[in-house]
Amino acid sequence: MCPRTVCTLAHVFEAAGLATIVLTPMRPVAERMGVPRALYTDFPLGRSLGKPSDQQFQLEVLRAAFALLEEPEGPVIRDFPVSVSFYDSQPLQCPLPPRFNADLHPAVDEAQALKAAYDRARQASGKTSLGMRISAEEVPAALEKFVQISNGEPWEILGFSAESIYGTVHDIRCYYEELACELAEGPIGPWATEEWFYDQTQAGDIILQARRAMRDSEVAQSVWFGLAPAGRS
Amino acid sequence: MSVFGKDREAFGKFAAGMALPEFDGCSFNTPKTLADAKVAIVTTAALHREGGGFELGDSDYHFETLPSDARDLKLGHHSVNFDRGGFAADINVVYPIDRLNELAQDGIIGAVARHHYSFAGNQSDGVTEIRLDSGPQCAQEMLNEQVDVVLLTGT
């Protein structure tokens, strides 16, 4: 797990002669591993600097981290005084397109209509994490396969392997969550894009339907479980 | 809703029960003054550029080198239980490269390294490979560039 890995690297680097500072959301791991310097940040996983697109907040975190270099000896752990909680954030306010082509499944229609927003998001940020298995152009066709699975089609005959179906969902989520950052009003709170995807989009809904269909037809759990976060049904 | 990372109690239990490696002692280096120090970022968010990347599972212990001016980065942390929205909105929330540049411009830190590094967070329970192989290699790369301070960020 990341907290263990990052603390291990701190020990390795310090043994090589470098000075290290760990930002960690898991204080117990830093304590038990006795890392040289750690700033405990009570932030959601995946948000080491606490708040995206908040320059001043991020600089405050870094100033607190670098202040650890003034400590005369270690191991030393200090707490960043401000917490960021999932429960303090607001649901994502992100518009979805109206139905355009009634001949298509709503998820496929939706994904096609959102392509321009994805392209704008990619242009604006200069990056995308999509591409583990499919391209942005292939997202609507991939969703069509999940429609078929939700209708009882066996997943294996649609060209998926256990690894590729997981990677395909990863890419569909990237497509939606990245464009959501372009369309949304206000800050992107912890887990807000994930919740928006599974709770509000047609794409998220059809993936959950397909996941349930796989579960109910006794497909191996290792294949369907990872198509949505733990705790979803 | 994913409970992972949202339920503080479950999160605490997970952290408390995690198998951890033991280290004999703790090296602790005092660097030169921050205003003269060169700083590099090492992240376990599995960041990479097009053509790079990390395998699924816990056996990929290599590291990726990120040029300081690269912003076309992909988040290679593939877990379905991971909140990807922060990175999608702003890479600095995981990899604060723009903030380091600002601190260097203001003279708070001496310099930003030309290269930064990324590992996959998901490693074997013993983390033997990064302790004995890729971790020391990465340290040597930074020493070769005369890095003084390493800021480590996880996911």
CSV table of C-alpha atoms in Angstrom, one decimal:
chain,number,residue,atom,x,y,z
A,1,MET,CA,0.0,0.0,0.0
A,2,CYS,CA,1.1,3.5,-0.7
A,3,PRO,CA,1.7,4.7,2.9
A,4,ARG,CA,4.0,1.7,3.6
A,5,THR,CA,5.8,2.3,0.3
A,6,VAL,CA,6.3,6.0,0.8
A,7,CYS,CA,7.6,5.4,4.3
A,8,THR,CA,10.0,2.7,3.1
A,9,LEU,CA,11.4,5.0,0.4
A,10,ALA,CA,12.0,7.7,3.1
A,11,HIS,CA,14.2,5.3,5.0
A,12,VAL,CA,16.0,4.2,1.9
A,13,PHE,CA,16.7,7.7,0.7
A,14,GLU,CA,17.8,8.9,4.1
A,15,ALA,CA,20.2,6.0,4.4
A,16,ALA,CA,21.7,7.1,1.1
A,17,GLY,CA,22.3,10.6,2.4
A,18,LEU,CA,19.3,12.6,1.3
A,19,ALA,CA,17.0,14.5,3.7
A,20,THR,CA,13.4,13.4,3.3
A,21,ILE,CA,9.9,14.7,4.2
A,22,VAL,CA,6.9,12.4,4.0
A,23,LEU,CA,3.3,13.7,3.5
A,24,THR,CA,1.1,11.0,4.9
A,25,PRO,CA,-2.6,10.6,5.6
A,26,MET,CA,-1.9,7.5,7.8
A,27,ARG,CA,-0.2,8.7,11.0
A,28,PRO,CA,-0.1,5.2,12.5
A,29,VAL,CA,1.9,3.8,9.6
A,30,ALA,CA,4.5,6.7,9.8
A,31,GLU,CA,4.7,6.2,13.6
A,32,ARG,CA,5.2,2.4,13.5
A,33,MET,CA,7.7,2.7,10.7
A,34,GLY,CA,9.7,5.5,12.4
A,35,VAL,CA,10.1,7.6,9.3
A,36,PRO,CA,12.7,10.4,9.7
A,37,ARG,CA,10.3,13.3,9.1
A,38,ALA,CA,6.6,13.1,8.4
A,39,LEU,CA,3.8,15.6,8.2
A,40,TYR,CA,0.5,14.0,9.0
A,41,THR,CA,-2.2,15.4,6.8
A,42,ASP,CA,-5.8,14.5,7.7
A,43,PHE,CA,-6.8,14.6,4.0
A,44,PRO,CA,-8.6,12.1,1.8
A,45,LEU,CA,-6.4,9.5,0.1
A,46,GLY,CA,-5.1,10.7,-3.2
A,47,ARG,CA,-5.0,14.3,-2.1
A,48,SER,CA,-1.5,14.8,-0.5
A,49,LEU,CA,-1.8,18.6,-0.7
A,50,GLY,CA,-5.4,18.6,0.5
A,51,LYS,CA,-7.2,20.7,-2.0
A,52,PRO,CA,-6.9,20.8,-5.8
A,53,SER,CA,-6.6,24.2,-7.5
A,54,ASP,CA,-6.1,25.9,-4.2
A,55,GLN,CA,-2.6,27.4,-4.5
A,56,GLN,CA,-2.5,29.1,-1.1
A,57,PHE,CA,-3.7,26.0,0.8
A,58,GLN,CA,-1.1,23.9,-1.0
A,59,LEU,CA,1.6,26.3,-0.2
A,60,GLU,CA,0.7,26.2,3.5
A,61,VAL,CA,1.0,22.5,3.4
A,62,LEU,CA,4.4,22.7,1.8
A,63,ARG,CA,5.6,25.4,4.3
A,64,ALA,CA,4.6,23.1,7.1
A,65,ALA,CA,6.4,20.2,5.5
A,66,PHE,CA,9.6,22.1,4.9
A,67,ALA,CA,9.5,23.4,8.5
A,68,LEU,CA,10.3,19.8,9.6
A,69,LEU,CA,13.8,20.4,8.2
A,70,GLU,CA,14.4,22.6,11.2
A,71,GLU,CA,13.9,19.8,13.7
A,72,PRO,CA,17.2,18.8,15.3
A,73,GLU,CA,16.5,15.1,15.4
A,74,GLY,CA,14.2,12.4,14.3
A,75,PRO,CA,12.0,10.4,13.8
A,76,VAL,CA,9.6,13.4,14.0
A,77,ILE,CA,6.0,13.6,13.1
A,78,ARG,CA,4.0,16.8,13.1
A,79,ASP,CA,0.3,17.3,12.4
A,80,PHE,CA,-1.0,19.8,9.8
A,81,PRO,CA,-3.6,21.8,11.7
A,82,VAL,CA,-6.4,21.8,9.1
A,83,SER,CA,-8.4,18.7,8.1
A,84,VAL,CA,-10.1,18.1,4.8
A,85,SER,CA,-13.0,15.6,5.0
A,86,PHE,CA,-15.2,13.9,2.5
A,87,TYR,CA,-18.1,14.9,4.6
A,88,ASP,CA,-17.4,18.6,4.3
A,89,SER,CA,-17.6,18.5,0.5
A,90,GLN,CA,-20.6,19.3,-1.7
A,91,PRO,CA,-21.9,17.0,-4.4
A,92,LEU,CA,-20.6,17.8,-7.8
A,93,GLN,CA,-22.7,20.2,-9.8
A,94,CYS,CA,-22.1,19.0,-13.3
A,95,PRO,CA,-24.7,19.2,-16.1
A,96,LEU,CA,-25.4,16.2,-18.3
A,97,PRO,CA,-26.5,16.4,-22.0
A,98,PRO,CA,-30.1,15.8,-23.0
A,99,ARG,CA,-31.0,12.8,-25.1
A,100,PHE,CA,-30.0,13.4,-28.7
A,101,ASN,CA,-30.3,10.1,-30.6
A,102,ALA,CA,-33.2,8.0,-29.3
A,103,ASP,CA,-32.0,5.0,-31.3
A,104,LEU,CA,-29.0,4.6,-29.0
A,105,HIS,CA,-29.0,3.3,-25.5
A,106,PRO,CA,-29.0,6.4,-23.1
A,107,ALA,CA,-25.4,5.6,-21.9
A,108,VAL,CA,-24.0,5.4,-25.4
A,109,ASP,CA,-25.9,8.5,-26.4
A,110,GLU,CA,-24.6,10.3,-23.3
A,111,ALA,CA,-21.0,9.3,-23.9
A,112,GLN,CA,-21.1,10.5,-27.5
A,113,ALA,CA,-22.6,13.8,-26.5
A,114,LEU,CA,-19.9,14.4,-23.9
A,115,LYS,CA,-16.9,13.9,-26.3
A,116,ALA,CA,-16.5,17.6,-27.0
A,117,ALA,CA,-16.3,18.2,-23.2
A,118,TYR,CA,-13.7,15.5,-22.8
A,119,ASP,CA,-11.7,17.1,-25.6
A,120,ARG,CA,-11.9,20.5,-24.0
A,121,ALA,CA,-10.8,19.0,-20.6
A,122,ARG,CA,-7.8,17.3,-22.2
A,123,GLN,CA,-6.9,20.5,-24.1
A,124,ALA,CA,-7.2,22.6,-21.0
A,125,SER,CA,-5.2,20.3,-18.6
A,126,GLY,CA,-2.8,19.0,-21.2
A,127,LYS,CA,-3.1,15.5,-19.8
A,128,THR,CA,-5.4,12.4,-19.6
A,129,SER,CA,-5.1,9.2,-17.6
A,130,LEU,CA,-7.4,7.4,-20.1
A,131,GLY,CA,-5.7,4.9,-22.2
A,132,MET,CA,-5.2,1.8,-20.1
A,133,ARG,CA,-7.3,-0.2,-22.6
A,134,ILE,CA,-9.3,2.0,-24.9
A,135,SER,CA,-9.2,5.5,-26.4
A,136,ALA,CA,-11.8,8.2,-25.9
A,137,GLU,CA,-13.3,7.5,-29.3
A,138,GLU,CA,-13.9,3.9,-28.1
A,139,VAL,CA,-15.9,4.8,-25.0
A,140,PRO,CA,-19.4,4.7,-26.5
A,141,ALA,CA,-18.7,1.3,-28.1
A,142,ALA,CA,-17.3,0.0,-24.8
A,143,LEU,CA,-20.5,1.1,-23.1
A,144,GLU,CA,-22.6,-0.7,-25.6
A,145,LYS,CA,-20.8,-3.9,-24.5
A,146,PHE,CA,-21.9,-3.2,-20.9
A,147,VAL,CA,-25.4,-2.7,-22.1
A,148,GLN,CA,-25.2,-6.2,-23.6
A,149,ILE,CA,-23.8,-7.7,-20.4
A,150,SER,CA,-26.6,-6.0,-18.4
A,151,ASN,CA,-29.0,-7.7,-20.8
A,152,GLY,CA,-27.6,-11.2,-20.0
A,153,GLU,CA,-24.9,-11.5,-22.7
A,154,PRO,CA,-21.9,-13.5,-21.3
A,155,TRP,CA,-19.0,-11.1,-20.8
A,156,GLU,CA,-16.4,-13.4,-22.3
A,157,ILE,CA,-17.9,-13.4,-25.8
A,158,LEU,CA,-17.7,-9.6,-26.0
A,159,GLY,CA,-13.9,-9.7,-26.4
A,160,PHE,CA,-13.1,-9.0,-22.7
A,161,SER,CA,-10.5,-10.6,-20.5
A,162,ALA,CA,-10.7,-10.2,-16.8
A,163,GLU,CA,-7.9,-7.6,-17.0
A,164,SER,CA,-9.3,-5.8,-20.0
A,165,ILE,CA,-12.8,-5.4,-18.6
A,166,TYR,CA,-11.3,-3.8,-15.5
A,167,GLY,CA,-9.1,-1.5,-17.6
A,168,THR,CA,-12.0,-0.6,-19.8
A,169,VAL,CA,-14.1,0.6,-16.8
A,170,HIS,CA,-11.0,2.5,-15.6
A,171,ASP,CA,-10.8,4.3,-18.9
A,172,ILE,CA,-14.6,5.1,-19.0
A,173,ARG,CA,-14.3,6.5,-15.5
A,174,CYS,CA,-11.3,8.6,-16.6
A,175,TYR,CA,-13.3,9.9,-19.6
A,176,TYR,CA,-16.2,11.0,-17.4
A,177,GLU,CA,-14.3,12.2,-14.3
A,178,GLU,CA,-11.9,14.3,-16.4
A,179,LEU,CA,-14.6,16.0,-18.4
A,180,ALA,CA,-16.5,16.6,-15.1
A,181,CYS,CA,-13.6,18.7,-14.0
A,182,GLU,CA,-14.2,20.8,-17.1
A,183,LEU,CA,-17.9,21.1,-16.8
A,184,ALA,CA,-18.4,21.3,-13.0
A,185,GLU,CA,-19.1,24.5,-11.1
A,186,GLY,CA,-17.2,25.0,-7.9
A,187,PRO,CA,-14.4,22.9,-6.3
A,188,ILE,CA,-13.9,19.2,-7.0
A,189,GLY,CA,-14.5,17.7,-3.6
A,190,PRO,CA,-13.2,14.3,-2.4
A,191,TRP,CA,-14.8,11.4,-4.1
A,192,ALA,CA,-17.2,13.9,-5.8
A,193,THR,CA,-16.4,12.8,-9.4
A,194,GLU,CA,-16.7,9.1,-8.5
A,195,GLU,CA,-20.1,9.6,-6.8
A,196,TRP,CA,-21.3,11.7,-9.7
A,197,PHE,CA,-20.2,9.0,-12.2
A,198,TYR,CA,-21.9,6.1,-10.5
A,199,ASP,CA,-25.0,7.9,-9.1
A,200,GLN,CA,-25.9,10.4,-11.8
A,201,THR,CA,-24.6,9.3,-15.2
A,202,GLN,CA,-26.1,6.7,-17.5
A,203,ALA,CA,-22.7,5.2,-18.0
A,204,GLY,CA,-22.1,4.6,-14.3
A,205,ASP,CA,-25.6,3.1,-14.1
A,206,ILE,CA,-25.1,0.7,-16.9
A,207,ILE,CA,-21.8,-0.5,-15.5
A,208,LEU,CA,-23.5,-1.1,-12.1
A,209,GLN,CA,-26.3,-3.0,-13.9
A,210,ALA,CA,-23.7,-5.1,-15.8
A,211,ARG,CA,-21.8,-5.8,-12.6
A,212,ARG,CA,-25.0,-7.0,-10.9
A,213,ALA,CA,-25.8,-9.2,-13.9
A,214,MET,CA,-22.4,-10.8,-13.7
A,215,ARG,CA,-22.7,-11.3,-10.0
A,216,ASP,CA,-26.2,-12.9,-10.4
A,217,SER,CA,-25.0,-15.2,-13.1
A,218,GLU,CA,-22.2,-16.4,-10.9
A,219,VAL,CA,-19.3,-15.0,-12.8
A,220,ALA,CA,-16.2,-15.2,-10.7
A,221,GLN,CA,-16.1,-12.3,-8.1
A,222,SER,CA,-12.6,-11.4,-9.2
A,223,VAL,CA,-13.9,-10.4,-12.6
A,224,TRP,CA,-16.9,-8.2,-11.6
A,225,PHE,CA,-16.1,-6.9,-8.2
A,226,GLY,CA,-13.5,-4.3,-9.4
A,227,LEU,CA,-15.9,-2.7,-11.8
A,228,ALA,CA,-17.2,-0.4,-9.0
A,229,PRO,CA,-15.8,0.7,-5.7
A,230,ALA,CA,-16.2,-1.6,-2.7
A,231,GLY,CA,-19.5,-1.0,-1.0
A,232,ARG,CA,-21.5,-0.4,-4.2
A,233,SER,CA,-24.1,-2.9,-5.3
B,1,MET,CA,-20.3,4.6,-2.1
B,2,SER,CA,-16.8,3.2,-1.5
B,3,VAL,CA,-16.1,3.0,2.2
B,4,PHE,CA,-12.4,3.0,1.6
B,5,GLY,CA,-11.0,6.4,2.5
B,6,LYS,CA,-14.4,7.7,3.6
B,7,ASP,CA,-15.0,5.8,6.8
B,8,ARG,CA,-12.5,7.1,9.3
B,9,GLU,CA,-12.9,4.2,11.7
B,10,ALA,CA,-12.4,1.6,8.9
B,11,PHE,CA,-9.5,3.7,7.6
B,12,GLY,CA,-7.8,3.7,11.1
B,13,LYS,CA,-8.3,0.0,11.5
B,14,PHE,CA,-6.8,-0.6,8.1
B,15,ALA,CA,-3.7,1.5,8.9
B,16,ALA,CA,-3.3,-0.1,12.3
B,17,GLY,CA,-3.4,-3.6,10.9
B,18,MET,CA,-1.2,-3.1,7.9
B,19,ALA,CA,1.9,-5.4,7.8
B,20,LEU,CA,5.0,-3.2,7.9
B,21,PRO,CA,8.7,-3.8,7.4
B,22,GLU,CA,11.1,-3.2,10.2
B,23,PHE,CA,14.2,-1.0,9.9
B,24,ASP,CA,17.3,-1.0,12.1
B,25,GLY,CA,17.4,2.5,13.3
B,26,CYS,CA,16.6,5.7,11.4
B,27,SER,CA,19.1,7.7,9.4
B,28,PHE,CA,18.4,11.4,9.8
B,29,ASN,CA,20.3,13.8,7.6
B,30,THR,CA,20.4,17.6,8.1
B,31,PRO,CA,20.5,19.3,4.7
B,32,LYS,CA,21.9,22.6,3.8
B,33,THR,CA,19.7,25.7,4.4
B,34,LEU,CA,16.4,25.3,2.6
B,35,ALA,CA,17.0,28.5,0.7
B,36,ASP,CA,20.1,26.8,-0.8
B,37,ALA,CA,18.7,23.3,-1.1
B,38,LYS,CA,17.7,21.5,-4.3
B,39,VAL,CA,14.3,19.7,-3.9
B,40,ALA,CA,12.9,16.7,-5.8
B,41,ILE,CA,9.5,15.1,-5.5
B,42,VAL,CA,9.1,11.3,-5.3
B,43,THR,CA,5.5,10.1,-5.4
B,44,THR,CA,3.9,6.7,-5.1
B,45,ALA,CA,1.0,7.8,-7.3
B,46,ALA,CA,2.4,5.8,-10.2
B,47,LEU,CA,2.6,8.9,-12.4
B,48,HIS,CA,4.0,8.3,-15.8
B,49,ARG,CA,4.0,9.7,-19.3
B,50,GLU,CA,2.6,8.2,-22.5
B,51,GLY,CA,4.5,5.0,-23.3
B,52,GLY,CA,5.5,4.4,-19.6
B,53,GLY,CA,3.3,3.0,-16.9
B,54,PHE,CA,3.0,0.3,-14.3
B,55,GLU,CA,1.6,-3.2,-14.2
B,56,LEU,CA,-1.5,-4.1,-12.3
B,57,GLY,CA,-0.7,-6.0,-9.0
B,58,ASP,CA,2.1,-5.6,-6.5
B,59,SER,CA,5.1,-6.8,-8.4
B,60,ASP,CA,6.1,-3.7,-10.4
B,61,TYR,CA,8.9,-2.1,-8.4
B,62,HIS,CA,10.4,0.0,-11.1
B,63,PHE,CA,10.3,3.8,-11.0
B,64,GLU,CA,9.6,6.4,-13.7
B,65,THR,CA,11.6,9.6,-14.2
B,66,LEU,CA,9.5,12.7,-14.6
B,67,PRO,CA,11.2,15.7,-16.2
B,68,SER,CA,10.5,18.9,-14.3
B,69,ASP,CA,8.7,20.5,-17.2
B,70,ALA,CA,6.4,17.6,-17.9
B,71,ARG,CA,2.7,18.1,-17.3
B,72,ASP,CA,1.3,15.5,-19.6
B,73,LEU,CA,1.2,13.0,-16.8
B,74,LYS,CA,-1.1,10.0,-16.3
B,75,LEU,CA,-2.2,8.7,-13.0
B,76,GLY,CA,-1.2,5.1,-13.0
B,77,HIS,CA,-2.8,4.3,-9.7
B,78,HIS,CA,-5.5,2.0,-11.0
B,79,SER,CA,-7.5,1.0,-8.0
B,80,VAL,CA,-11.2,1.4,-8.4
B,81,ASN,CA,-11.3,2.5,-4.8
B,82,PHE,CA,-9.1,5.5,-5.4
B,83,ASP,CA,-10.4,9.0,-5.7
B,84,ARG,CA,-9.2,10.2,-9.1
B,85,GLY,CA,-11.0,13.5,-9.2
B,86,GLY,CA,-8.3,15.5,-7.3
B,87,PHE,CA,-5.6,14.7,-9.8
B,88,ALA,CA,-7.9,15.1,-12.7
B,89,ALA,CA,-8.6,18.7,-11.5
B,90,ASP,CA,-5.0,19.6,-10.5
B,91,ILE,CA,-1.9,17.5,-10.7
B,92,ASN,CA,-0.4,19.6,-7.9
B,93,VAL,CA,-2.7,17.9,-5.3
B,94,VAL,CA,-0.5,14.8,-5.7
B,95,TYR,CA,2.6,16.2,-7.4
B,96,PRO,CA,3.2,19.8,-6.4
B,97,ILE,CA,5.6,20.7,-9.1
B,98,ASP,CA,4.1,24.2,-9.8
B,99,ARG,CA,4.1,25.0,-6.1
B,100,LEU,CA,7.8,24.1,-5.8
B,101,ASN,CA,8.6,26.3,-8.8
B,102,GLU,CA,6.8,29.2,-7.0
B,103,LEU,CA,8.7,28.6,-3.8
B,104,ALA,CA,12.0,28.6,-5.8
B,105,GLN,CA,11.1,31.8,-7.5
B,106,ASP,CA,10.4,33.4,-4.1
B,107,GLY,CA,13.7,32.1,-2.8
B,108,ILE,CA,12.1,29.9,-0.2
B,109,ILE,CA,13.8,26.8,-1.6
B,110,GLY,CA,17.1,26.9,-3.5
B,111,ALA,CA,16.2,25.1,-6.6
B,112,VAL,CA,13.8,22.5,-8.1
B,113,ALA,CA,15.4,19.4,-9.4
B,114,ARG,CA,15.4,18.7,-13.2
B,115,HIS,CA,14.0,15.2,-12.6
B,116,HIS,CA,11.4,13.8,-10.2
B,117,TYR,CA,10.4,10.2,-9.7
B,118,SER,CA,7.4,8.0,-9.4
B,119,PHE,CA,6.8,4.5,-8.0
B,120,ALA,CA,3.7,2.3,-7.8
B,121,GLY,CA,2.3,2.5,-4.3
B,122,ASN,CA,1.2,-1.1,-4.4
B,123,GLN,CA,4.3,-3.2,-3.5
B,124,SER,CA,4.9,-6.6,-2.0
B,125,ASP,CA,4.3,-6.9,1.7
B,126,GLY,CA,8.0,-7.1,2.4
B,127,VAL,CA,8.8,-4.1,0.1
B,128,THR,CA,12.1,-5.9,-0.4
B,129,GLU,CA,12.5,-4.9,-4.0
B,130,ILE,CA,12.3,-1.1,-3.4
B,131,ARG,CA,14.5,-1.4,-0.3
B,132,LEU,CA,17.2,-3.3,-2.1
B,133,ASP,CA,16.9,-2.5,-5.8
B,134,SER,CA,14.9,0.4,-7.2
B,135,GLY,CA,14.8,2.6,-4.1
B,136,PRO,CA,18.6,2.8,-3.8
B,137,GLN,CA,18.8,3.3,-7.6
B,138,CYS,CA,16.4,6.2,-7.4
B,139,ALA,CA,18.4,7.7,-4.5
B,140,GLN,CA,21.6,7.5,-6.6
B,141,GLU,CA,19.9,9.3,-9.5
B,142,MET,CA,19.0,12.1,-7.1
B,143,LEU,CA,22.4,12.2,-5.6
B,144,ASN,CA,23.9,12.4,-9.1
B,145,GLU,CA,21.8,15.5,-9.6
B,146,GLN,CA,22.9,16.9,-6.3
B,147,VAL,CA,19.4,16.9,-4.8
B,148,ASP,CA,19.4,17.8,-1.1
B,149,VAL,CA,15.8,17.3,0.0
B,150,VAL,CA,13.2,14.8,-1.2
B,151,LEU,CA,9.5,15.5,-0.7
B,152,LEU,CA,7.5,12.2,-0.7
B,153,THR,CA,3.9,12.2,-1.6
B,154,GLY,CA,1.6,9.1,-1.5
B,155,THR,CA,-1.9,8.4,-2.6
